[in-house]
């Protein structure tokens, strides 16, 4: 039988979100019912509300979450009720061409729950990134649940479900940052600061934070930035070169996702350096670069989707680093809020007043 719980719903493009009663079915084959304990407020949820992802309204928002498995469906053998899990939106299939080539982090056929969650009148809900975790309980595919050490508080563990993993992974997995590297990060919100934290974990020698806001630059220093650049006051490319002996950085990570910032990333890297795009552009954006510059500068340009992470590998490792005191996940949490505060959290996030608001249930 379906359970009635509270959840945050975006009914239409640009409409304010509301807390509604939603119906969550019992798990079917391969599915898991999760009691959500905490869920971060991510820009992607705002993109859903604004219709920037697709038009499949109404949406059940929330995806950056942790909680406890309450029940599992037939065929689920690697989870049981009581397991503490982080939810992920890359439940690898194990059978697509990428998985079969040993690259499951690029899986082309990730899983979601088959049964819909609905409003009370039966209207199907589209769960954000196949999760829908601004809710007291949610139904997901069992592969979307990654077991981690339950000693980690849910409000910090859940952040690995999206933004923090995207940033750390952009530095370590996609960017391949290693000891002695110079790294520049454009945009010092949650993803950018996570990229800075990842670069520090990897042993980068120089970590340059770039933003338009001095408050965000001070946040970046907490995560390991050795230098800061206010892009309103300095030419970003020239400033990065000055801080890297005139060469440019080994790895430049664009955590903004705009044509102008990616051009800065492209030109601010050293010859044969790497530019990584992890900020999410909108569908209408386009990029123009002189082809001779692409040819003559060498190196590579990469996009980083979910930090090229493999949840089963990366989530437990990062939680262990947190518990060892080597990764300050708690520093990402600006405030904890309730389900009814999500609309205000969107406003605060839009104006850069918070790094992460986290819904605690």
Short mmCIF file of C-alpha atoms in Angstrom, two decimals:
data_model
loop_
_atom_site.label_atom_id
_atom_site.label_comp_id
_atom_site.label_asym_id
_atom_site.label_seq_id
_atom_site.Cartn_x
_atom_site.Cartn_y
_atom_site.Cartn_z
CA UNK A 1 0.00 0.00 0.00
CA UNK A 2 1.14 3.53 -0.73
CA UNK A 3 2.19 5.74 2.18
CA UNK A 4 1.09 9.38 2.44
CA UNK A 5 3.99 11.72 3.28
CA UNK A 6 4.87 15.38 2.88
CA UNK A 7 7.00 16.49 -0.06
CA UNK A 8 8.04 19.67 -1.87
CA UNK A 9 6.42 20.01 -5.29
CA UNK A 10 7.04 22.41 -8.17
CA UNK A 11 3.69 22.57 -9.98
CA UNK A 12 4.70 24.68 -12.97
CA UNK A 13 7.44 26.75 -14.55
CA UNK A 14 8.57 29.48 -12.16
CA UNK A 15 5.77 28.81 -9.65
CA UNK A 16 6.69 28.90 -5.97
CA UNK A 17 7.15 25.44 -4.53
CA UNK A 18 4.65 24.08 -2.04
CA UNK A 19 4.55 21.29 0.51
CA UNK A 20 2.03 18.70 -0.61
CA UNK A 21 0.83 15.30 0.51
CA UNK A 22 2.32 12.73 -1.83
CA UNK A 23 1.77 9.00 -2.14
CA UNK A 24 4.83 6.75 -2.10
CA UNK A 25 4.27 3.10 -3.14
CA UNK A 26 5.80 0.10 -1.45
CA UNK A 27 9.00 -0.96 -3.23
CA UNK A 28 8.64 -3.27 -6.20
CA UNK A 29 11.32 -5.49 -7.73
CA UNK A 30 14.72 -3.82 -7.56
CA UNK A 31 13.41 -0.82 -5.62
CA UNK A 32 14.02 0.62 -2.16
CA UNK A 33 11.93 2.82 0.11
CA UNK A 34 14.11 5.32 1.96
CA UNK A 35 13.22 7.43 4.97
CA UNK A 36 14.96 10.70 4.13
CA UNK A 37 16.87 12.30 6.99
CA UNK A 38 18.46 15.26 5.21
CA UNK A 39 18.56 16.78 1.73
CA UNK A 40 20.65 19.70 0.45
CA UNK A 41 19.14 22.52 -1.60
CA UNK A 42 20.99 22.42 -4.92
CA UNK A 43 20.91 24.76 -7.93
CA UNK A 44 19.67 21.84 -10.01
CA UNK A 45 16.41 21.82 -8.04
CA UNK A 46 15.97 25.50 -8.89
CA UNK A 47 16.67 24.67 -12.56
CA UNK A 48 13.87 22.10 -12.40
CA UNK A 49 11.46 24.65 -10.90
CA UNK A 50 12.32 27.15 -13.63
CA UNK A 51 11.81 24.60 -16.40
CA UNK A 52 15.50 24.59 -17.24
CA UNK A 53 15.76 20.79 -17.26
CA UNK A 54 12.51 19.77 -18.97
CA UNK A 55 8.78 20.46 -18.83
CA UNK A 56 7.66 17.28 -17.10
CA UNK A 57 5.79 19.08 -14.29
CA UNK A 58 4.84 18.56 -11.54
CA UNK A 59 8.26 17.81 -10.07
CA UNK A 60 9.04 16.30 -6.70
CA UNK A 61 12.20 18.21 -5.92
CA UNK A 62 15.31 17.27 -3.93
CA UNK A 63 18.10 14.87 -4.77
CA UNK A 64 21.18 15.58 -2.60
CA UNK A 65 20.15 13.32 0.25
CA UNK A 66 20.93 10.72 2.87
CA UNK A 67 18.64 8.53 4.91
CA UNK A 68 17.79 5.04 6.13
CA UNK A 69 16.41 2.18 4.07
CA UNK A 70 12.94 1.30 5.32
CA UNK A 71 12.02 -1.52 2.93
CA UNK A 72 13.30 -3.22 -0.21
CA UNK A 73 11.58 -5.01 -3.08
CA UNK A 74 12.06 -8.43 -4.55
CA UNK A 75 15.49 -9.22 -5.90
CA UNK A 76 17.35 -6.68 -3.78
CA UNK A 77 20.20 -8.50 -2.06
CA UNK A 78 22.72 -5.80 -1.22
CA UNK A 79 20.47 -3.62 0.96
CA UNK A 80 18.34 -4.28 3.99
CA UNK A 81 16.13 -2.19 6.26
CA UNK A 82 18.21 -0.04 8.61
CA UNK A 83 21.09 0.60 6.19
CA UNK A 84 22.30 4.22 6.20
CA UNK A 85 22.65 5.35 2.59
CA UNK A 86 23.50 8.30 0.40
CA UNK A 87 21.22 8.59 -2.62
CA UNK A 88 22.79 8.95 -6.05
CA UNK A 89 21.53 9.61 -9.54
CA UNK A 90 23.98 7.28 -11.27
CA UNK A 91 22.79 3.76 -10.52
CA UNK A 92 25.02 1.94 -12.97
CA UNK A 93 23.50 -0.81 -15.06
CA UNK A 94 26.58 -3.03 -15.40
CA UNK A 95 25.61 -4.07 -18.92
CA UNK A 96 25.93 -1.08 -21.27
CA UNK A 97 28.95 -0.59 -23.54
CA UNK A 98 30.63 1.73 -21.03
CA UNK A 99 30.14 -0.60 -18.07
CA UNK A 100 31.36 -3.59 -20.09
CA UNK A 101 34.53 -1.68 -20.99
CA UNK A 102 35.30 -1.11 -17.32
CA UNK A 103 34.08 2.50 -17.24
CA UNK A 104 30.92 2.31 -15.11
CA UNK A 105 31.30 5.96 -14.10
CA UNK A 106 30.14 6.77 -17.66
CA UNK A 107 27.17 4.37 -17.62
CA UNK A 108 24.70 5.13 -20.41
CA UNK A 109 21.74 3.28 -18.90
CA UNK A 110 21.40 4.25 -15.25
CA UNK A 111 18.43 2.97 -13.25
CA UNK A 112 15.50 4.71 -11.56
CA UNK A 113 12.46 3.37 -9.74
CA UNK A 114 9.83 1.96 -12.08
CA UNK A 115 6.79 2.96 -10.02
CA UNK A 116 5.72 6.61 -9.89
CA UNK A 117 5.14 8.63 -6.76
CA UNK A 118 1.96 10.69 -7.11
CA UNK A 119 -0.14 13.49 -5.72
CA UNK A 120 -3.23 12.42 -3.79
CA UNK A 121 -5.37 12.71 -6.93
CA UNK A 122 -3.12 10.24 -8.74
CA UNK A 123 -1.13 12.78 -10.78
CA UNK A 124 2.33 11.26 -11.38
CA UNK A 125 5.28 13.23 -10.07
CA UNK A 126 8.61 13.58 -11.86
CA UNK A 127 11.30 13.09 -9.19
CA UNK A 128 14.29 15.39 -9.58
CA UNK A 129 17.20 13.38 -11.02
CA UNK A 130 15.14 10.26 -10.42
CA UNK A 131 15.24 10.78 -6.64
CA UNK A 132 12.72 13.32 -5.26
CA UNK A 133 14.10 13.66 -1.74
CA UNK A 134 12.48 16.85 -0.45
CA UNK A 135 10.09 14.37 1.11
CA UNK A 136 9.76 12.39 4.30
CA UNK A 137 10.15 9.20 2.26
CA UNK A 138 11.09 8.49 -1.34
CA UNK A 139 11.13 5.51 -3.68
CA UNK A 140 14.30 4.85 -5.68
CA UNK A 141 16.04 2.04 -7.51
CA UNK A 142 18.16 0.04 -5.08
CA UNK A 143 21.26 0.93 -7.12
CA UNK A 144 20.66 4.57 -6.20
CA UNK A 145 21.43 3.73 -2.56
CA UNK A 146 25.09 3.70 -1.50
CA UNK A 147 25.80 2.37 1.97
CA UNK A 148 28.21 4.46 4.04
CA UNK A 149 29.39 4.63 7.65
CA UNK A 150 26.37 5.66 9.78
CA UNK A 151 28.63 7.65 12.12
CA UNK A 152 28.45 10.52 9.61
CA UNK A 153 25.55 12.93 10.21
CA UNK A 154 22.95 12.82 7.44
CA UNK A 155 23.10 16.58 6.87
CA UNK A 156 26.74 16.34 5.74
CA UNK A 157 26.67 12.86 4.19
CA UNK A 158 23.87 13.79 1.82
CA UNK A 159 25.94 16.57 0.25
CA UNK A 160 28.01 13.92 -1.49
CA UNK A 161 24.89 12.97 -3.43
CA UNK A 162 25.42 15.85 -5.85
CA UNK A 163 27.26 19.17 -5.47
CA UNK A 164 30.18 18.24 -3.25
CA UNK A 165 30.84 15.05 -5.21
CA UNK A 166 30.63 16.99 -8.48
CA UNK A 167 33.27 19.45 -7.32
CA UNK A 168 35.66 17.01 -5.67
CA UNK A 169 35.33 14.67 -8.62
CA UNK A 170 35.98 17.47 -11.12
CA UNK A 171 39.36 18.00 -9.46
CA UNK A 172 40.38 14.43 -8.67
CA UNK A 173 38.56 12.21 -11.17
CA UNK A 174 38.17 14.41 -14.24
CA UNK A 175 41.03 16.83 -13.67
CA UNK A 176 43.47 14.25 -12.36
CA UNK A 177 44.96 16.84 -9.98
CA UNK A 178 48.02 15.47 -8.24
CA UNK A 179 50.91 16.50 -5.99
CA UNK A 180 52.50 19.83 -6.86
CA UNK A 181 49.92 20.89 -9.45
CA UNK A 182 48.60 24.40 -9.83
CA UNK A 183 44.81 24.62 -9.97
CA UNK A 184 42.42 27.50 -10.60
CA UNK A 185 38.69 27.28 -9.85
CA UNK A 186 36.25 29.75 -11.41
CA UNK A 187 33.14 30.18 -9.26
CA UNK A 188 33.21 29.61 -5.52
CA UNK A 189 29.78 28.30 -4.69
CA UNK A 190 29.23 24.80 -3.35
CA UNK A 191 30.64 22.98 -6.39
CA UNK A 192 33.59 25.31 -6.79
CA UNK A 193 34.53 25.12 -3.12
CA UNK A 194 34.29 21.34 -3.32
CA UNK A 195 36.69 21.42 -6.28
CA UNK A 196 39.06 23.49 -4.12
CA UNK A 197 38.75 20.95 -1.31
CA UNK A 198 39.42 18.15 -3.80
CA UNK A 199 42.51 19.90 -5.14
CA UNK A 200 43.83 20.25 -1.60
CA UNK A 201 43.14 16.57 -0.87
CA UNK A 202 45.11 15.67 -4.00
CA UNK A 203 48.14 17.71 -2.90
CA UNK A 204 47.94 20.70 -5.24
CA UNK A 205 50.65 23.27 -4.50
CA UNK A 206 48.81 26.38 -5.72
CA UNK A 207 45.00 26.67 -5.56
CA UNK A 208 43.54 29.87 -7.01
CA UNK A 209 39.92 30.80 -6.29
CA UNK A 210 38.12 33.18 -8.67
CA UNK A 211 34.77 34.84 -8.03
CA UNK A 212 32.96 38.18 -8.22
CA UNK A 213 32.08 38.17 -4.52
CA UNK A 214 34.60 38.76 -1.73
CA UNK A 215 32.44 36.80 0.72
CA UNK A 216 32.64 33.73 -1.51
CA UNK A 217 36.38 34.20 -1.87
CA UNK A 218 36.71 34.12 1.92
CA UNK A 219 34.67 30.90 1.93
CA UNK A 220 37.08 29.47 -0.64
CA UNK A 221 40.04 30.10 1.64
CA UNK A 222 38.41 27.89 4.27
CA UNK A 223 38.47 25.00 1.82
CA UNK A 224 42.10 25.40 0.82
CA UNK A 225 42.49 28.26 -1.66
CA UNK A 226 46.02 29.65 -1.43
CA UNK A 227 45.22 32.72 -3.57
CA UNK A 228 42.04 34.59 -4.51
CA UNK A 229 41.08 36.75 -7.49
CA UNK A 230 38.07 39.08 -7.60
CA UNK A 231 37.02 38.96 -11.25
CA UNK A 232 35.43 42.42 -10.99
CA UNK A 233 38.79 43.94 -10.18
CA UNK A 234 41.33 41.91 -12.18
CA UNK A 235 41.71 40.30 -15.57
CA UNK A 236 41.21 36.65 -14.64
CA UNK A 237 43.54 35.12 -17.23
CA UNK A 238 46.39 37.54 -16.55
CA UNK A 239 45.98 37.23 -12.77
CA UNK A 240 46.13 33.43 -12.91
CA UNK A 241 49.24 33.60 -15.08
CA UNK A 242 50.91 36.01 -12.65
CA UNK A 243 50.30 33.53 -9.83
CA UNK A 244 51.75 30.64 -11.84
CA UNK A 245 55.10 32.10 -12.94
CA UNK A 246 53.55 33.42 -16.14
CA UNK A 247 52.53 29.97 -17.35
CA UNK A 248 48.92 29.44 -16.44
CA UNK A 249 47.51 26.70 -14.19
CA UNK A 250 47.91 22.98 -14.81
CA UNK A 251 44.16 22.49 -14.32
CA UNK A 252 41.46 25.17 -14.55
CA UNK A 253 37.96 24.19 -13.40
CA UNK A 254 34.94 26.19 -14.54
CA UNK A 255 32.29 25.76 -11.85
CA UNK A 256 30.09 28.51 -13.34
CA UNK A 257 29.22 27.10 -16.75
CA UNK A 258 29.03 30.18 -18.95
CA UNK A 259 30.77 30.79 -22.30
CA UNK A 260 32.80 33.68 -20.91
CA UNK A 261 34.03 31.73 -17.90
CA UNK A 262 34.91 28.70 -19.99
CA UNK A 263 36.91 30.91 -22.36
CA UNK A 264 38.77 32.20 -19.30
CA UNK A 265 39.41 28.62 -18.21
CA UNK A 266 40.68 27.69 -21.67
CA UNK A 267 43.17 30.56 -21.84
CA UNK A 268 44.18 30.52 -18.15
CA UNK A 269 45.63 26.99 -18.36
CA UNK A 270 49.25 26.25 -19.08
CA UNK A 271 50.25 24.93 -22.51
CA UNK A 272 49.11 21.31 -22.57
CA UNK A 273 47.03 22.08 -19.47
CA UNK A 274 43.49 20.93 -18.82
CA UNK A 275 40.25 22.92 -18.76
CA UNK A 276 37.36 21.18 -16.95
CA UNK A 277 33.72 22.22 -17.26
CA UNK A 278 31.61 21.20 -14.26
CA UNK A 279 29.26 24.20 -14.06
CA UNK A 280 26.00 23.49 -15.86
CA UNK A 281 25.24 25.71 -18.89
CA UNK A 282 21.76 26.42 -20.21
CA UNK A 283 20.64 24.92 -23.54
CA UNK A 284 20.79 28.29 -25.34
CA UNK A 285 24.49 28.90 -24.63
CA UNK A 286 27.17 28.44 -27.27
CA UNK A 287 30.96 28.70 -27.29
CA UNK A 288 33.25 30.08 -29.97
CA UNK A 289 37.01 29.56 -29.88
CA UNK A 290 39.58 30.13 -32.63
CA UNK A 291 40.41 26.66 -33.89
CA UNK A 292 44.06 27.60 -34.20
CA UNK A 293 44.13 28.22 -30.43
CA UNK A 294 42.61 24.82 -29.75
CA UNK A 295 45.30 23.29 -31.96
CA UNK A 296 48.30 25.31 -30.82
CA UNK A 297 47.73 25.24 -27.05
CA UNK A 298 47.54 21.46 -26.78
CA UNK A 299 46.25 19.84 -23.64
CA UNK A 300 42.60 18.95 -23.28
CA UNK A 301 39.13 20.24 -22.63
CA UNK A 302 36.82 17.97 -20.62
CA UNK A 303 33.33 18.09 -19.22
CA UNK A 304 32.78 16.57 -15.78
CA UNK A 305 29.38 14.96 -15.28
CA UNK A 306 28.73 14.27 -11.60
CA UNK A 307 32.48 14.55 -11.04
CA UNK A 308 32.95 11.36 -13.10
CA UNK A 309 32.20 9.57 -9.86
CA UNK A 310 31.40 5.96 -9.13
CA UNK A 311 29.22 6.21 -6.02
CA UNK A 312 30.06 2.74 -4.69
CA UNK A 313 33.75 3.67 -4.80
CA UNK A 314 33.76 7.37 -3.98
CA UNK A 315 31.03 7.92 -1.38
CA UNK A 316 32.38 5.54 1.29
CA UNK A 317 35.93 6.81 0.75
CA UNK A 318 34.93 10.46 1.16
CA UNK A 319 32.86 9.69 4.26
CA UNK A 320 35.91 7.96 5.74
CA UNK A 321 37.99 11.08 5.01
CA UNK A 322 35.34 13.17 6.75
CA UNK A 323 35.38 10.93 9.82
CA UNK A 324 39.20 11.13 9.87
CA UNK A 325 38.98 14.94 9.93
CA UNK A 326 40.59 15.29 6.50
CA UNK A 327 37.51 16.57 4.63
CA UNK A 328 35.39 19.23 6.32
CA UNK A 329 31.97 18.47 4.89
CA UNK A 330 30.35 20.38 7.73
CA UNK A 331 31.84 23.63 6.41
CA UNK A 332 29.51 23.42 3.40
CA UNK A 333 26.37 23.61 5.56
CA UNK A 334 25.29 27.23 6.03
CA UNK A 335 21.96 26.42 7.68
CA UNK A 336 19.52 23.62 8.38
CA UNK A 337 15.86 24.18 7.49
CA UNK A 338 12.51 22.42 7.20
CA UNK A 339 10.50 21.36 4.16
CA UNK A 340 8.49 24.58 4.31
CA UNK A 341 11.62 26.70 3.97
CA UNK A 342 12.78 25.48 0.54
CA UNK A 343 11.39 28.47 -1.38
CA UNK A 344 13.29 30.90 0.86
CA UNK A 345 16.40 28.73 0.51
CA UNK A 346 16.15 29.12 -3.28
CA UNK A 347 16.07 32.88 -2.83
CA UNK A 348 19.07 32.86 -0.48
CA UNK A 349 21.00 30.61 -2.85
CA UNK A 350 20.19 32.81 -5.84
CA UNK A 351 21.57 35.85 -4.03
CA UNK A 352 24.68 34.05 -2.77
CA UNK A 353 23.77 34.35 0.90
CA UNK A 354 24.37 30.68 1.67
CA UNK A 355 26.76 27.97 0.58
CA UNK A 356 24.29 25.15 1.27
CA UNK A 357 20.92 25.07 2.98
CA UNK A 358 20.06 21.55 4.13
CA UNK A 359 16.54 20.30 4.79
CA UNK A 360 16.51 18.15 7.91
CA UNK A 361 13.56 15.83 8.47
#
